[in-house]
Amino acid sequence: MSKKIYIFDTTLRDGEQTPGANLNVDEKLQIARHLELLNVDIIEAGFPFSSPGDFAAVQAVAREIRGPQVAGLARAFEKDIDACWEAVKEATNPRIHTFISTSDIHLQHQMRKGRDEVLEMAVAAVKHATRYTSNVEFSAMDASRSDLAYVAQVFTAVIEAGATTVNFPDTVGYAIPHEFGAMIKYLVEHIPNIHQAVISVHCHNDLGLAVANTLAAIMNGAGQAECTINGLGERAGNASMEEVVMALATRKDLLHYHTDIVTQYIYPASRLVSKLSGVPVQPNKAIVGANAFAHESGIHQDGMLKEASTFEIMTPTTVGIKKSLLVLGKLSGRHAFKNKLQEMGYYLSDEELIRVFRRFKELADLKKKVFDEDLISLVETESIYKSVPEHFRLIELVVLTGTTVKPSATVRLEVGGEVKTLSTFGDGPIDAAFRAITDLARSKCRLLKFAVSSITGGTEALGEVSVRLEEDGHVVTGQGVDPDVVTASARAYINGLNRLHFLQEMGPRSKEKPVKL
Ligand code: MN
């Protein structure tokens, strides 16, 4: 019987600390629902004390998600722990995750405290948390650069105080796998009450070793892996959940561990997180990258056609990537379209289906072959993002650009039922289109981020644009898809404006600026 490894997903907490990847409450909930489908053991939903927005998101996740445990992060202060409990208490199985630094570098330069004082604070924090719940995790920040004997002393004391999970983070991504594994072995051998707690690891990817370090830790006694979808996270990110899970699943022959992750939901979760965070997945990313299962060399292709296992260590379907021979074109009917979507795992409401089908027909007119990736993008953009009313609607966009003309754009926009037109110049066609839309919509929002990617290769590929807008403390993501990147950009911008408009109509909300610690 293999040992179960608990998957602690921190996409909504550490993942959200990815520069530019702020998520609002709605977006966090959507991701949490996917994490529930994936069957992760614990969802770390945020850092409740850090901002009212984070508090609201953690609370919303705790209220709705029923399967996984829901954790909130808290510094080793009573007020942090109190706020954390308030936010998580309605979960089926709430967890308080409190932390303090243990490395001399952090103690001397950041906290200006001695080891004894930090030990006392850690024990006091865990004791305070156990007044609310027996499900308490303690993290020793910068553990991998700490004196191991001291970490063992702190862990022994916090387990004595009631911590049921002790987390050993490689906060700065400094460890090397065999070294990190040996550290975990040391803890197992030097903490007398270690059998009363689960050892967890939280690895960062600054040297590209987060997953390798996590596996080394598991092989030496760790029972919980902290990770994120797509490896999002502070700086170079965290251990990627899909890589940890698939390494364990693929090498069962060597690694006698298992997780309860439903791997078929990995790819849809990766897509969703990428879309909502606005952080694209690199094409050569393991497991979920666009090229992860693409075989380019002739010898490899020949082998694949004869027997997939010649060059494939796992099948795309295991992680939810469905390849189908059915390619849709402009003559495909709504029935075939609906079947195709269901085959891909998307069950839309009738209203959504009509909307997505209309966009599909427009697309099929412009593009001969519509690939699975194009459909996924359409479905996600139309069904997720059009869930807000269209106060602003693009009617027509004409751009003029080239090497010898000043770029200009003419936009016809429906604003609350009234059609308005404006032409403007810009530094480029996208800039011109955005200026025209901004004026027509009378928007004061700030563009925080703009990202373009193409979904499939080739010049006929669909352009996918993601924008992040901010106004009055509301931060939203807008998405647009079109074969023309200027049109895709305009659609993304208008989609973002609709989301901002919707939030403003809903009345003032708390500011959502995460505090980075
Ligand atoms: Mn971290």
Coordinates of C-alpha atoms and ligand atoms in Angstrom, one line a residue:
M1 CA 0.0 0.0 0.0
S2 CA 1.5 3.3 -1.0
K3 CA 1.6 6.3 1.3
K4 CA -0.9 9.1 0.7
I5 CA 0.6 12.6 0.1
Y6 CA -1.7 15.5 1.0
I7 CA -1.9 18.1 -1.6
F8 CA -2.1 21.6 -0.1
D9 CA -2.9 24.0 -2.9
T10 CA -1.8 27.6 -2.4
T11 CA -2.7 29.0 -5.9
L12 CA -5.1 31.4 -4.2
R13 CA -2.5 32.7 -1.6
D14 CA 1.1 32.3 -2.8
G15 CA 0.0 32.0 -6.4
E16 CA -1.8 35.2 -6.1
Q17 CA 1.4 36.9 -5.1
T18 CA 2.6 36.4 -8.6
P19 CA 3.4 39.9 -9.8
G20 CA 0.3 41.3 -11.6
A21 CA -1.9 38.3 -10.8
N22 CA -4.4 39.8 -8.3
L23 CA -7.7 37.9 -8.3
N24 CA -11.0 39.2 -7.1
V25 CA -13.5 37.3 -5.0
D26 CA -15.4 35.9 -7.9
E27 CA -12.3 34.7 -9.7
K28 CA -11.0 33.1 -6.5
L29 CA -14.3 31.3 -6.1
Q30 CA -14.1 30.0 -9.7
I31 CA -10.6 28.6 -9.1
A32 CA -11.6 27.1 -5.7
R33 CA -14.5 25.2 -7.5
H34 CA -11.9 23.7 -9.9
L35 CA -9.6 22.8 -7.0
E36 CA -12.6 21.0 -5.4
L37 CA -13.1 19.1 -8.7
L38 CA -9.4 18.2 -8.7
N39 CA -10.0 16.9 -5.1
V40 CA -7.1 18.7 -3.5
D41 CA -6.9 18.0 0.2
I42 CA -6.4 21.6 1.4
I43 CA -7.1 24.9 -0.3
E44 CA -5.2 27.9 1.1
A45 CA -7.6 30.6 0.1
G46 CA -5.7 33.7 1.2
F47 CA -4.3 35.8 4.0
P48 CA -7.4 37.2 5.8
F49 CA -5.6 39.8 7.9
S50 CA -3.7 41.3 4.9
S51 CA -6.7 43.1 3.4
P52 CA -10.5 43.2 3.5
G53 CA -10.6 41.8 0.0
D54 CA -8.5 38.8 1.0
F55 CA -10.7 38.3 4.0
A56 CA -13.9 38.3 1.9
A57 CA -12.3 35.9 -0.6
V58 CA -11.3 33.4 2.1
Q59 CA -14.7 33.7 3.7
A60 CA -16.5 33.1 0.4
V61 CA -14.4 30.0 -0.3
A62 CA -14.9 28.7 3.2
R63 CA -18.7 29.1 2.9
E64 CA -19.0 27.5 -0.5
I65 CA -16.4 24.7 -0.8
R66 CA -17.4 21.5 0.9
G67 CA -14.9 18.9 0.0
P68 CA -11.4 20.2 0.7
Q69 CA -10.2 21.7 3.9
V70 CA -10.0 25.5 3.7
A71 CA -6.9 27.2 5.2
G72 CA -6.1 30.9 5.8
L73 CA -2.6 32.3 6.5
A74 CA -1.8 34.3 9.6
R75 CA 1.4 35.7 11.1
A76 CA 2.1 34.6 14.6
F77 CA 0.0 37.5 16.1
E78 CA -3.3 37.1 17.9
K79 CA -5.0 39.7 15.7
D80 CA -3.9 37.8 12.5
I81 CA -5.1 34.5 13.9
D82 CA -8.4 35.9 15.1
A83 CA -9.1 37.4 11.6
C84 CA -8.0 34.1 10.0
W85 CA -10.5 32.1 12.1
E86 CA -13.3 34.5 11.4
A87 CA -12.7 34.0 7.7
V88 CA -12.3 30.2 7.6
K89 CA -14.7 29.1 10.4
E90 CA -17.6 28.2 8.2
A91 CA -15.6 25.7 6.2
T92 CA -16.3 22.0 6.6
N93 CA -12.8 21.5 8.0
P94 CA -11.2 24.9 8.6
R95 CA -7.4 25.2 9.1
I96 CA -5.4 28.0 10.6
H97 CA -1.9 28.3 9.1
T98 CA 0.4 30.4 11.2
F99 CA 4.0 31.2 10.5
I100 CA 7.1 32.9 11.8
S101 CA 10.7 33.1 10.5
T102 CA 13.4 30.9 12.0
S103 CA 16.5 31.8 10.1
D104 CA 19.2 33.9 11.7
I105 CA 19.2 36.1 8.6
H106 CA 15.5 36.9 9.1
L107 CA 15.7 37.1 12.9
Q108 CA 18.6 39.6 12.8
H109 CA 17.7 41.8 9.8
Q110 CA 13.9 41.6 9.5
M111 CA 12.5 40.8 12.9
R112 CA 15.3 42.0 15.2
K113 CA 14.4 39.2 17.7
G114 CA 16.3 36.5 19.4
R115 CA 15.7 32.7 19.0
D116 CA 14.1 32.3 22.4
E117 CA 11.6 35.1 21.8
V118 CA 10.7 33.7 18.3
L119 CA 10.2 30.2 19.9
E120 CA 7.9 31.7 22.5
M121 CA 5.9 33.6 19.8
A122 CA 5.5 30.4 17.7
V123 CA 4.2 28.4 20.7
A124 CA 1.9 31.2 21.8
A125 CA 0.5 31.6 18.2
V126 CA -0.2 27.8 17.9
K127 CA -1.8 27.8 21.4
H128 CA -4.0 30.7 20.4
A129 CA -5.0 29.0 17.2
T130 CA -5.9 25.8 19.0
R131 CA -8.5 27.7 21.0
Y132 CA -10.5 27.8 17.7
T133 CA -9.6 24.5 16.0
S134 CA -7.4 21.4 16.3
N135 CA -6.5 21.8 12.7
V136 CA -3.4 24.0 13.0
E137 CA -0.5 24.3 10.6
F138 CA 2.8 26.0 11.7
S139 CA 5.4 27.2 9.2
A140 CA 9.0 28.1 9.9
M141 CA 9.6 30.7 7.3
D142 CA 13.0 30.5 5.6
A143 CA 13.4 27.0 7.2
S144 CA 15.9 25.7 4.7
R145 CA 18.4 28.5 5.6
S146 CA 17.8 28.1 9.4
D147 CA 19.8 26.2 11.9
L148 CA 18.2 22.7 11.7
A149 CA 18.6 22.0 15.4
Y150 CA 16.7 25.2 16.1
V151 CA 13.9 24.3 13.7
A152 CA 13.7 20.9 15.3
Q153 CA 13.4 22.6 18.7
V154 CA 10.6 24.9 17.4
F155 CA 8.7 22.1 15.7
T156 CA 8.9 19.9 18.8
A157 CA 7.5 22.8 20.9
V158 CA 4.7 23.7 18.4
I159 CA 3.6 20.1 18.1
E160 CA 3.5 20.0 21.9
A161 CA 1.3 23.1 21.7
G162 CA -1.1 21.4 19.3
A163 CA 0.1 21.9 15.7
T164 CA -0.9 19.0 13.6
T165 CA 1.1 20.0 10.5
V166 CA 4.6 21.4 10.5
N167 CA 5.7 23.1 7.3
F168 CA 9.3 23.4 6.3
P169 CA 9.5 25.9 3.5
D170 CA 12.3 26.6 1.1
T171 CA 11.1 30.2 1.1
V172 CA 13.8 31.6 -1.1
G173 CA 14.2 28.6 -3.4
Y174 CA 17.8 28.0 -2.3
A175 CA 17.9 24.3 -1.5
I176 CA 19.3 21.4 -3.7
P177 CA 17.3 18.2 -3.7
H178 CA 19.6 15.7 -1.9
E179 CA 20.3 18.4 0.7
F180 CA 16.6 19.2 1.2
G181 CA 15.8 15.5 1.5
A182 CA 18.4 15.1 4.2
M183 CA 16.9 18.1 6.1
I184 CA 13.6 16.3 6.2
K185 CA 15.3 13.1 7.3
Y186 CA 17.0 15.1 10.1
L187 CA 13.6 16.4 11.3
V188 CA 12.1 12.9 11.3
E189 CA 15.0 11.7 13.4
H190 CA 15.3 14.6 15.8
I191 CA 11.8 15.6 16.7
P192 CA 10.6 13.2 19.4
N193 CA 6.8 13.9 18.9
I194 CA 7.0 14.0 15.1
H195 CA 4.5 11.1 14.7
Q196 CA 1.8 13.5 16.1
A197 CA 2.1 15.8 13.0
V198 CA 2.4 15.7 9.3
I199 CA 5.6 17.2 7.8
S200 CA 4.8 19.6 5.0
V201 CA 7.1 21.3 2.5
H202 CA 6.7 24.5 0.5
C203 CA 9.3 24.9 -2.2
H204 CA 10.0 27.9 -4.4
N205 CA 11.4 27.6 -7.9
D206 CA 14.2 30.2 -7.9
L207 CA 16.7 27.6 -9.1
G208 CA 14.1 25.6 -11.0
L209 CA 14.2 22.9 -8.3
A210 CA 10.9 23.3 -6.5
V211 CA 9.4 20.1 -7.8
A212 CA 12.6 18.1 -7.4
N213 CA 13.0 19.4 -3.8
T214 CA 9.4 18.5 -3.0
L215 CA 9.9 15.0 -4.3
A216 CA 13.1 14.6 -2.3
A217 CA 11.2 15.7 0.8
I218 CA 8.4 13.2 0.2
M219 CA 11.0 10.4 -0.2
N220 CA 12.4 11.4 3.2
G221 CA 9.1 11.5 5.2
A222 CA 7.2 14.6 4.2
G223 CA 3.4 13.9 4.0
Q224 CA 2.1 17.1 2.6
A225 CA 3.2 19.0 -0.5
E226 CA 2.3 22.7 -0.9
C227 CA 2.0 23.7 -4.5
T228 CA 0.2 25.8 -7.1
I229 CA -1.5 25.3 -10.4
N230 CA 1.0 26.3 -13.2
G231 CA 3.7 26.8 -10.6
L232 CA 2.4 30.3 -9.9
G233 CA 3.7 32.2 -6.9
E234 CA 6.1 34.8 -5.5
R235 CA 9.1 35.4 -7.8
A236 CA 9.9 32.3 -9.8
G237 CA 6.9 30.6 -8.3
N238 CA 6.1 27.5 -6.2
A239 CA 6.3 23.8 -6.9
S240 CA 3.8 23.1 -9.7
M241 CA 1.0 20.9 -8.6
E242 CA 0.5 19.2 -11.9
E243 CA 4.2 18.3 -12.0
V244 CA 4.4 16.9 -8.4
V245 CA 1.2 14.9 -8.9
M246 CA 2.1 13.5 -12.3
A247 CA 5.7 12.6 -11.2
L248 CA 4.2 10.5 -8.4
A249 CA 1.5 9.0 -10.7
T250 CA 3.9 8.3 -13.6
R251 CA 6.7 6.8 -11.5
K252 CA 4.6 4.6 -9.2
D253 CA 7.2 1.9 -9.9
L254 CA 9.8 3.9 -8.1
L255 CA 7.9 6.2 -5.7
H256 CA 5.5 4.4 -3.5
Y257 CA 3.2 7.4 -2.9
H258 CA -0.1 8.5 -4.2
T259 CA -2.3 11.6 -4.1
D260 CA -6.1 11.8 -4.4
I261 CA -6.0 14.3 -7.3
V262 CA -8.4 13.6 -10.2
T263 CA -5.8 14.2 -12.9
Q264 CA -8.3 14.6 -15.7
Y265 CA -9.2 18.0 -14.2
I266 CA -5.5 19.3 -14.4
Y267 CA -5.6 20.8 -17.8
P268 CA -8.9 22.6 -17.4
A269 CA -7.7 24.0 -14.1
S270 CA -4.5 25.1 -15.7
R271 CA -6.4 27.0 -18.4
L272 CA -8.7 28.6 -16.0
V273 CA -5.9 29.8 -13.7
S274 CA -3.9 31.1 -16.6
K275 CA -7.0 33.0 -17.9
L276 CA -8.1 34.5 -14.6
S277 CA -4.6 35.4 -13.4
G278 CA -3.6 36.7 -16.8
V279 CA -0.3 34.8 -16.5
P280 CA 0.2 32.7 -19.7
V281 CA 1.6 29.1 -19.5
Q282 CA 4.9 28.8 -21.4
P283 CA 4.6 26.4 -24.4
N284 CA 7.3 24.1 -23.1
K285 CA 5.9 23.9 -19.6
A286 CA 5.7 20.3 -18.3
I287 CA 2.3 18.6 -18.3
V288 CA 0.2 21.6 -19.3
G289 CA 2.2 23.5 -21.9
A290 CA 0.9 23.7 -25.5
N291 CA 3.9 21.5 -26.6
A292 CA 3.9 19.1 -23.7
F293 CA 2.4 16.4 -25.9
A294 CA 3.5 17.7 -29.3
H295 CA 5.9 15.4 -31.2
E296 CA 7.8 17.3 -33.9
S297 CA 10.7 15.0 -34.9
G298 CA 10.0 12.5 -37.7
I299 CA 11.4 9.6 -35.8
H300 CA 9.2 10.5 -32.8
Q301 CA 6.1 10.9 -34.9
D302 CA 6.7 7.6 -36.6
G303 CA 7.1 5.9 -33.2
M304 CA 4.0 7.6 -31.9
L305 CA 1.9 6.3 -34.8
K306 CA 3.1 2.8 -34.3
E307 CA 2.8 2.8 -30.5
A308 CA 2.3 5.8 -28.3
S309 CA 4.4 4.5 -25.4
T310 CA 7.5 4.7 -27.6
F311 CA 7.8 8.4 -26.9
E312 CA 5.0 9.2 -24.4
I313 CA 5.4 8.5 -20.7
M314 CA 1.8 9.5 -20.0
T315 CA -1.2 10.1 -22.2
P316 CA -2.7 13.6 -22.7
T317 CA -6.1 12.3 -21.7
T318 CA -4.8 11.5 -18.2
V319 CA -4.4 15.1 -17.5
G320 CA -7.6 16.2 -19.3
I321 CA -6.2 17.1 -22.7
K322 CA -8.6 15.7 -25.2
K323 CA -7.5 15.4 -28.8
S324 CA -10.2 14.6 -31.3
L325 CA -10.2 14.1 -35.0
L326 CA -13.4 16.0 -35.3
V327 CA -12.4 19.5 -36.6
L328 CA -15.3 21.9 -36.9
G329 CA -15.8 24.3 -39.8
K330 CA -18.2 26.9 -41.0
L331 CA -20.7 24.3 -42.1
S332 CA -20.9 22.6 -38.7
G333 CA -24.3 22.8 -37.1
R334 CA -25.3 23.6 -33.6
H335 CA -25.9 20.0 -32.7
A336 CA -22.4 18.9 -33.8
F337 CA -21.1 21.9 -32.0
K338 CA -22.8 21.0 -28.7
N339 CA -21.6 17.4 -29.0
K340 CA -18.1 18.5 -29.6
L341 CA -18.2 20.8 -26.5
Q342 CA -19.6 18.0 -24.4
E343 CA -16.9 15.6 -25.6
M344 CA -14.4 18.3 -24.4
G345 CA -16.1 18.4 -21.0
Y346 CA -18.1 21.6 -21.4
Y347 CA -21.7 21.6 -20.5
L348 CA -23.2 25.0 -21.3
S349 CA -26.6 26.4 -20.5
D350 CA -28.8 27.0 -23.6
E351 CA -28.3 30.7 -23.4
E352 CA -24.5 30.3 -23.2
L353 CA -24.6 27.8 -26.1
I354 CA -26.4 30.2 -28.3
R355 CA -23.9 33.0 -27.5
V356 CA -20.8 30.7 -28.0
F357 CA -22.2 29.2 -31.2
R358 CA -22.8 32.7 -32.7
R359 CA -19.2 33.6 -32.0
F360 CA -18.1 30.2 -33.4
K361 CA -19.9 31.0 -36.7
E362 CA -18.2 34.4 -36.9
L363 CA -14.9 32.7 -36.2
A364 CA -15.4 29.9 -38.7
D365 CA -16.1 32.5 -41.4
L366 CA -12.7 34.1 -40.8
K367 CA -10.7 30.9 -40.1
K368 CA -11.0 27.7 -42.1
K369 CA -10.3 25.2 -39.4
V370 CA -11.4 25.7 -35.8
F371 CA -9.2 23.7 -33.5
D372 CA -9.9 22.4 -30.0
E373 CA -7.8 25.0 -28.5
D374 CA -9.8 27.7 -30.3
L375 CA -13.0 26.3 -29.0
I376 CA -11.7 26.1 -25.5
S377 CA -10.7 29.7 -25.6
L378 CA -14.1 30.7 -27.1
V379 CA -16.1 28.8 -24.5
E380 CA -14.1 30.1 -21.6
T381 CA -14.1 33.7 -22.8
E382 CA -17.8 33.7 -23.7
S383 CA -19.2 31.7 -20.9
I384 CA -17.1 32.9 -18.0
Y385 CA -16.5 36.5 -19.1
K386 CA -19.8 37.4 -20.6
S387 CA -21.5 36.5 -17.3
V388 CA -21.7 40.2 -16.6
P389 CA -24.2 42.4 -18.5
E390 CA -22.9 44.1 -21.6
H391 CA -23.3 47.7 -20.8
F392 CA -20.6 48.4 -23.5
R393 CA -20.8 46.4 -26.7
L394 CA -18.4 46.7 -29.7
I395 CA -20.4 47.2 -32.9
E396 CA -17.6 48.0 -35.3
L397 CA -13.9 48.6 -35.3
V398 CA -11.9 49.9 -38.3
V399 CA -8.1 50.5 -38.0
L400 CA -5.7 52.1 -40.4
T401 CA -2.1 51.4 -39.9
G402 CA 1.2 50.8 -41.8
T403 CA 4.8 51.9 -42.1
T404 CA 3.9 55.3 -43.6
V405 CA 0.6 56.3 -41.9
K406 CA -0.2 57.5 -38.4
P407 CA -2.2 54.6 -36.9
S408 CA -5.8 55.5 -36.3
A409 CA -9.0 53.6 -35.1
T410 CA -12.7 54.2 -35.6
V411 CA -14.8 52.6 -33.0
R412 CA -18.6 52.2 -32.9
L413 CA -19.6 51.3 -29.4
E414 CA -23.0 50.7 -27.9
V415 CA -23.0 52.4 -24.5
G416 CA -26.1 51.6 -22.4
G417 CA -28.2 51.1 -25.5
E418 CA -27.0 54.2 -27.3
V419 CA -24.6 53.9 -30.3
K420 CA -21.6 56.3 -30.4
T421 CA -18.8 56.6 -32.9
L422 CA -15.3 58.1 -32.6
S423 CA -12.1 58.1 -34.5
T424 CA -8.7 58.7 -32.9
F425 CA -5.0 58.5 -33.6
G426 CA -2.6 56.5 -31.4
D427 CA 1.0 55.3 -31.1
G428 CA -0.2 52.0 -32.7
P429 CA -3.5 50.5 -33.8
I430 CA -4.2 49.0 -30.4
D431 CA -3.4 52.3 -28.6
A432 CA -5.7 54.1 -31.0
A433 CA -8.5 51.7 -30.5
F434 CA -8.1 51.9 -26.7
R435 CA -8.1 55.7 -26.7
A436 CA -11.3 55.7 -28.7
I437 CA -13.0 53.2 -26.4
T438 CA -11.9 55.0 -23.3
D439 CA -13.4 58.3 -24.6
L440 CA -16.6 56.7 -25.7
A441 CA -17.0 54.8 -22.4
R442 CA -15.9 57.9 -20.4
S443 CA -13.7 55.6 -18.4
K444 CA -11.1 56.6 -15.9
C445 CA -9.7 53.2 -15.4
R446 CA -6.0 52.4 -15.3
L447 CA -4.6 49.7 -17.5
L448 CA -2.4 47.6 -15.2
K449 CA -1.6 44.8 -17.6
F450 CA -1.9 43.9 -21.3
A451 CA -0.9 40.5 -22.6
V452 CA -1.3 38.9 -26.0
S453 CA -0.8 35.3 -26.9
S454 CA -1.7 33.2 -29.9
I455 CA -3.6 30.0 -29.2
T456 CA -2.4 27.8 -32.0
G457 CA 0.6 28.2 -34.3
G458 CA 0.6 29.9 -37.7
T459 CA -0.4 33.4 -38.8
E460 CA -4.1 32.4 -39.0
A461 CA -4.0 31.6 -35.2
L462 CA -6.6 33.1 -32.8
G463 CA -5.2 36.0 -30.8
E464 CA -6.0 35.8 -27.1
V465 CA -5.7 39.1 -25.2
S466 CA -5.9 39.6 -21.4
V467 CA -6.1 43.0 -19.8
R468 CA -6.1 44.0 -16.2
L469 CA -7.9 47.2 -15.2
E470 CA -8.2 49.2 -12.0
E471 CA -10.7 51.8 -11.0
D472 CA -11.8 52.9 -7.5
G473 CA -10.1 50.0 -5.9
H474 CA -11.7 47.4 -8.1
V475 CA -9.3 45.3 -10.1
V476 CA -10.7 43.2 -13.0
T477 CA -9.4 41.0 -15.8
G478 CA -10.9 41.3 -19.3
Q479 CA -10.5 38.7 -22.0
G480 CA -10.9 38.9 -25.7
V481 CA -10.4 36.4 -28.5
D482 CA -10.3 37.1 -32.2
P483 CA -8.2 36.1 -35.3
D484 CA -7.3 39.9 -35.4
V485 CA -5.2 40.9 -32.4
V486 CA -6.4 44.5 -32.5
T487 CA -10.0 43.3 -32.4
A488 CA -9.2 40.8 -29.7
S489 CA -7.6 43.7 -27.7
A490 CA -10.6 45.9 -28.1
R491 CA -12.9 43.0 -27.0
A492 CA -10.7 42.3 -24.0
Y493 CA -10.7 46.0 -23.0
I494 CA -14.5 46.3 -23.4
N495 CA -15.0 43.1 -21.5
G496 CA -12.9 44.5 -18.6
L497 CA -15.0 47.8 -18.7
N498 CA -18.2 45.8 -18.5
R499 CA -16.8 44.0 -15.4
L500 CA -15.8 47.3 -13.8
H501 CA -19.2 48.8 -14.6
F502 CA -21.0 45.8 -13.1
L503 CA -18.9 46.0 -9.9
Q504 CA -19.6 49.8 -9.7
E505 CA -23.3 49.2 -10.1
M506 CA -23.1 46.7 -7.3
G507 CA -22.0 49.5 -5.0
P508 CA -18.7 50.2 -3.2
R509 CA -16.6 47.2 -2.2
S510 CA -13.6 46.9 -0.1
K511 CA -10.2 47.6 -1.7
E512 CA -8.4 44.5 -2.8
K513 CA -4.7 45.2 -2.5
P514 CA -2.9 42.2 -1.2
V515 CA -0.2 42.9 1.3
K516 CA 3.0 41.1 0.3
L517 CA 4.9 39.4 3.1
Ligands
MN1 MN 5.8 31.0 -0.5

